[in-house]
Short mmCIF file of C-alpha atoms in Angstrom, two decimals:
data_model
loop_
_atom_site.label_atom_id
_atom_site.label_comp_id
_atom_site.label_asym_id
_atom_site.label_seq_id
_atom_site.Cartn_x
_atom_site.Cartn_y
_atom_site.Cartn_z
CA MET A 28 7.62 28.59 0.51
CA THR A 29 4.90 26.99 -0.49
CA VAL A 30 5.03 23.12 -1.46
CA GLU A 31 2.80 20.44 -2.82
CA ILE A 32 2.43 17.19 -0.54
CA ARG A 33 0.58 14.46 -2.02
CA ILE A 34 -1.99 12.47 0.01
CA PRO A 35 -2.55 9.58 0.31
CA THR A 36 -6.60 7.64 -0.23
CA VAL A 37 -6.77 6.82 3.31
CA LEU A 38 -6.06 10.21 4.49
CA ARG A 39 -7.96 12.04 2.23
CA PRO A 40 -11.00 12.30 4.39
CA ALA A 41 -9.09 14.35 7.09
CA VAL A 42 -8.01 16.41 3.87
CA GLY A 43 -11.18 17.21 3.06
CA GLY A 44 -10.84 14.41 0.11
CA GLN A 45 -8.07 16.33 -1.34
CA SER A 46 -5.43 14.55 -3.32
CA VAL A 47 -3.35 16.94 -3.30
CA VAL A 48 -2.68 19.94 -0.88
CA LYS A 49 -0.15 22.89 -0.39
CA ALA A 50 1.35 24.27 2.65
CA ASP A 51 3.80 26.15 3.96
CA GLY A 52 7.70 25.89 5.23
CA GLU A 53 11.05 26.02 5.03
CA THR A 54 11.41 21.58 6.33
CA ILE A 55 9.83 18.53 6.57
CA GLY A 56 9.06 19.13 9.63
CA GLU A 57 7.35 22.42 9.41
CA LEU A 58 5.24 21.93 6.07
CA LEU A 59 3.43 18.85 8.24
CA ALA A 60 3.01 21.32 11.14
CA SER A 61 1.48 24.19 8.36
CA LEU A 62 -0.35 21.02 7.90
CA ALA A 63 -2.00 20.20 10.71
CA GLY A 64 -2.49 23.42 10.76
CA GLU A 65 -5.33 23.69 8.30
CA TYR A 66 -5.78 20.27 9.03
CA PRO A 67 -6.56 19.11 12.51
CA ALA A 68 -7.78 14.99 11.49
CA ILE A 69 -3.94 14.52 9.70
CA ALA A 70 -2.16 16.17 12.92
CA GLY A 71 -2.30 12.39 14.42
CA GLN A 72 -1.90 10.77 11.26
CA VAL A 73 1.61 11.31 10.35
CA ILE A 74 3.38 12.94 13.40
CA GLY A 75 3.48 10.94 16.70
CA SER A 76 2.89 12.64 20.28
CA ASP A 77 6.61 12.39 20.33
CA GLY A 78 7.48 14.66 17.77
CA THR A 79 8.16 11.77 15.43
CA MET A 80 7.36 10.42 11.92
CA HIS A 81 5.38 7.41 12.30
CA ARG A 82 6.41 4.00 11.93
CA PHE A 83 3.48 2.86 10.09
CA VAL A 84 3.96 5.69 7.45
CA ASN A 85 6.27 7.48 4.89
CA ILE A 86 7.48 10.53 4.16
CA TYR A 87 9.03 11.80 0.39
CA LEU A 88 10.42 14.40 -0.77
CA ASN A 89 10.71 14.27 -4.94
CA ASP A 90 12.18 10.62 -4.83
CA ASP A 91 14.40 10.47 -1.84
CA ASP A 92 12.38 8.71 1.79
CA VAL A 93 13.20 11.76 3.93
CA ARG A 94 14.43 8.52 7.09
CA TYR A 95 17.75 8.66 4.60
CA LEU A 96 17.50 12.68 5.06
CA SER A 97 17.80 14.36 7.18
CA LYS A 98 13.91 13.19 8.98
CA LEU A 99 11.59 16.60 10.06
CA ASP A 100 14.70 18.41 9.29
CA THR A 101 15.39 17.87 5.47
CA LYS A 102 15.01 21.16 3.70
CA VAL A 103 12.33 21.49 0.94
CA ALA A 104 12.48 24.21 -1.89
CA GLU A 105 10.01 25.77 -3.92
CA GLY A 106 8.75 23.26 -6.72
CA ASP A 107 9.75 20.64 -4.68
CA VAL A 108 6.55 17.80 -3.99
CA VAL A 109 5.99 15.54 -0.61
CA SER A 110 4.36 12.13 -1.08
CA ILE A 111 3.01 10.81 1.97
CA LEU A 112 2.71 7.42 2.31
CA PRO A 113 1.19 4.02 4.00
CA ALA A 114 3.56 1.55 5.12
CA VAL A 115 2.39 -1.64 3.04
CA ALA A 116 3.12 -4.83 5.15
CA GLY A 117 1.72 -8.24 5.93
CA GLY A 118 2.70 -11.58 5.43
CA SER A 119 1.32 -15.15 6.47
CA ASP A 120 3.39 -15.86 9.59
CA SER A 121 -0.41 -16.59 11.94
CA LEU A 122 -3.32 -17.72 10.72
CA PRO A 123 -6.35 -16.56 12.25
CA HIS A 124 -9.54 -19.39 13.01
CA ARG A 125 -11.96 -18.19 9.23
CA GLN A 126 -15.19 -17.25 10.65
CA MET B 28 -20.62 -8.08 -0.65
CA GLY B 29 -18.12 -6.34 -2.77
CA VAL B 30 -16.10 -7.09 -5.89
CA LEU B 31 -12.43 -7.08 -7.67
CA LYS B 32 -13.19 -6.98 -11.42
CA ILE B 33 -9.85 -8.29 -12.51
CA SER B 34 -8.99 -9.53 -16.15
CA ARG B 35 -6.95 -12.78 -16.03
CA GLU B 36 -4.10 -11.44 -17.59
CA LEU B 37 -3.51 -9.25 -14.38
CA ILE B 38 -4.55 -12.48 -12.44
CA THR B 39 -1.75 -14.51 -14.43
CA ARG B 40 0.99 -11.91 -13.86
CA MET B 41 0.64 -11.71 -10.24
CA ILE B 42 0.61 -15.64 -9.96
CA SER B 43 3.62 -14.86 -11.96
CA HIS B 44 5.06 -12.55 -9.65
CA ALA B 45 4.30 -14.80 -6.95
CA LEU B 46 5.88 -17.87 -8.11
CA ASP B 47 8.98 -16.48 -9.58
CA GLU B 48 9.66 -15.06 -6.07
CA TYR B 49 8.78 -18.65 -4.63
CA PRO B 50 10.25 -19.49 -1.41
CA LEU B 51 9.46 -16.36 -0.85
CA GLU B 52 6.26 -14.02 -0.20
CA ALA B 53 6.02 -11.35 -3.61
CA CYS B 54 3.83 -7.96 -2.87
CA GLY B 55 2.13 -5.37 -5.34
CA LEU B 56 0.31 -2.77 -5.97
CA LEU B 57 -3.49 -2.67 -8.33
CA GLY B 58 -3.75 0.62 -10.06
CA GLY B 59 -7.56 1.23 -11.36
CA ASP B 60 -10.45 2.50 -10.39
CA ALA B 61 -12.61 1.67 -7.31
CA GLU B 62 -13.36 -2.02 -7.90
CA VAL B 63 -12.09 -2.26 -11.05
CA ALA B 64 -7.74 -3.21 -11.10
CA LYS B 65 -6.10 -2.04 -14.63
CA GLU B 66 -3.13 -2.26 -13.50
CA VAL B 67 -0.70 -4.46 -10.92
CA TYR B 68 2.86 -3.07 -9.68
CA PRO B 69 4.86 -5.31 -8.52
CA ALA B 70 7.39 -3.82 -5.92
CA ARG B 71 10.17 -5.40 -3.82
CA ASN B 72 9.67 -7.26 -1.01
CA ASP B 73 11.90 -5.80 1.67
CA ALA B 74 11.63 -8.01 4.55
CA ALA B 75 12.67 -11.16 1.89
CA SER B 76 11.04 -13.54 3.91
CA ALA B 77 9.06 -16.81 3.18
CA ARG B 78 6.69 -15.83 5.87
CA VAL B 79 6.45 -11.65 5.71
CA TYR B 80 6.17 -8.57 3.52
CA THR B 81 7.21 -5.16 4.03
CA LEU B 82 6.46 -3.41 0.45
CA ASN B 83 9.13 -0.71 -0.80
CA PRO B 84 8.29 2.07 -0.46
CA LEU B 85 9.81 3.68 -3.27
CA ASP B 86 8.42 1.17 -5.49
CA HIS B 87 5.04 2.29 -4.08
CA LEU B 88 5.85 5.91 -4.59
CA ARG B 89 6.66 4.94 -8.03
CA ALA B 90 3.51 2.72 -8.43
CA ASP B 91 1.44 5.59 -6.73
CA ARG B 92 2.09 8.38 -9.65
CA ALA B 93 2.29 5.57 -12.43
CA ALA B 94 -1.23 4.91 -11.39
CA GLU B 95 -1.77 8.89 -11.53
CA ALA B 96 -0.29 9.38 -14.94
CA ALA B 97 -2.16 6.50 -16.18
CA GLY B 98 -5.61 8.37 -14.64
CA HIS B 99 -5.95 5.73 -11.76
CA GLY B 100 -5.79 5.28 -8.03
CA ILE B 101 -3.78 2.36 -6.02
CA ILE B 102 -6.42 0.78 -4.99
CA GLY B 103 -5.14 -2.34 -3.36
CA VAL B 104 -2.61 -4.42 -2.10
CA TYR B 105 -1.06 -8.02 -3.30
CA HIS B 106 1.10 -10.74 -2.22
CA SER B 107 0.98 -14.22 -1.84
CA HIS B 108 0.98 -16.32 1.17
CA THR B 109 3.63 -19.66 0.36
CA HIS B 110 2.74 -22.11 2.56
CA SER B 111 -0.88 -21.19 3.62
CA GLU B 112 -4.28 -20.64 2.60
CA ALA B 113 -5.54 -17.22 0.58
CA TYR B 114 -7.15 -15.68 3.85
CA PRO B 115 -6.02 -13.02 5.49
CA SER B 116 -3.35 -13.92 8.70
CA GLN B 117 -3.44 -11.38 12.19
CA THR B 118 -0.20 -9.60 10.90
CA ASP B 119 -1.94 -8.67 7.62
CA VAL B 120 -5.26 -7.35 9.22
CA ALA B 121 -3.23 -5.92 11.81
CA GLN B 122 -0.80 -3.55 8.95
CA ALA B 123 -3.41 -3.11 6.97
CA PRO B 124 -3.43 0.56 6.12
CA ASP B 125 -6.07 1.84 3.95
CA PRO B 126 -10.13 0.11 4.48
CA GLY B 127 -10.91 1.43 0.93
CA TRP B 128 -8.85 -1.34 -0.88
CA HIS B 129 -8.73 -4.36 -2.01
CA TYR B 130 -6.59 -6.84 -0.60
CA VAL B 131 -4.71 -9.90 -2.65
CA LEU B 132 -3.99 -12.79 -1.61
CA VAL B 133 -2.51 -15.47 -4.37
CA SER B 134 -1.34 -18.70 -2.43
CA LEU B 135 1.28 -20.94 -2.73
CA LYS B 136 -0.38 -23.75 -0.56
CA ARG B 137 -1.82 -26.41 -2.96
CA ARG B 138 -1.34 -27.39 -6.36
CA TYR B 139 -2.55 -24.94 -8.22
CA PRO B 140 -2.34 -21.07 -7.18
CA VAL B 141 -5.65 -19.82 -5.51
CA VAL B 142 -6.32 -16.05 -6.02
CA ARG B 143 -9.65 -14.43 -3.55
CA SER B 144 -9.89 -11.05 -2.31
CA TYR B 145 -10.58 -9.13 0.39
CA ARG B 146 -11.57 -6.16 2.72
CA ILE B 147 -10.20 -5.18 6.01
CA GLU B 148 -11.86 -2.22 8.24
CA ALA B 149 -11.14 -1.97 11.55
CA GLY B 150 -9.94 -5.83 12.00
CA THR B 151 -12.87 -7.92 10.22
CA ILE B 152 -11.70 -8.95 6.96
CA VAL B 153 -15.07 -9.76 4.41
CA GLU B 154 -14.09 -11.39 1.17
CA GLU B 155 -15.58 -9.93 -2.20
CA ASP B 156 -15.94 -11.62 -5.06
CA VAL B 157 -13.00 -11.56 -7.54
CA VAL B 158 -14.89 -11.24 -11.12
CA GLU B 159 -12.28 -11.21 -13.92
CA LEU B 160 -13.18 -9.23 -16.76
#
């Protein structure tokens, strides 16, 4: 089935500048494989060389973080929306010298 | 030099959020178009720490949707430094997710809050002007 995938700004250059793309698959993993087949530049930015999700990317199926579902094996259904979001973190734990 | 254009109201909301969360770091997202901030979206700091923050992913998703519904996008992130200057830390630089974003720091180190904005690309920090709308 075809499912809509929302792409964050940082990854849009890898998909021709689009904010939303469509991909085919029965699971999150299949969708991402389909996406990577069409847009090879996005391949390594979402899935690591070990085949698991990058820790600095969050993937949502509708309102649910797929890490708390079945990760890449999470099933998708017609009408679902998948959102890829960059993990956002930081902090003040160390301060570089001002240039 | 780049610029972040933002209203005093939105700046005040970021400072208020930082003060509310003190002594923990506060974080949130900026919605808008390119260099113009139109909204701030406070988020939960999953790290619940005075030294680091991890922006709650579900809050990120909700902010992303809200920005889109308003006809905008997410253009940056803000967070507070409770005991250090409004300058990106090595952690901020290492974990900056998007070179196109504005990185706003709210420092509570001094008597009055200090708000500054930066671009972070490939490990390079460039401060930009914060212009009140």
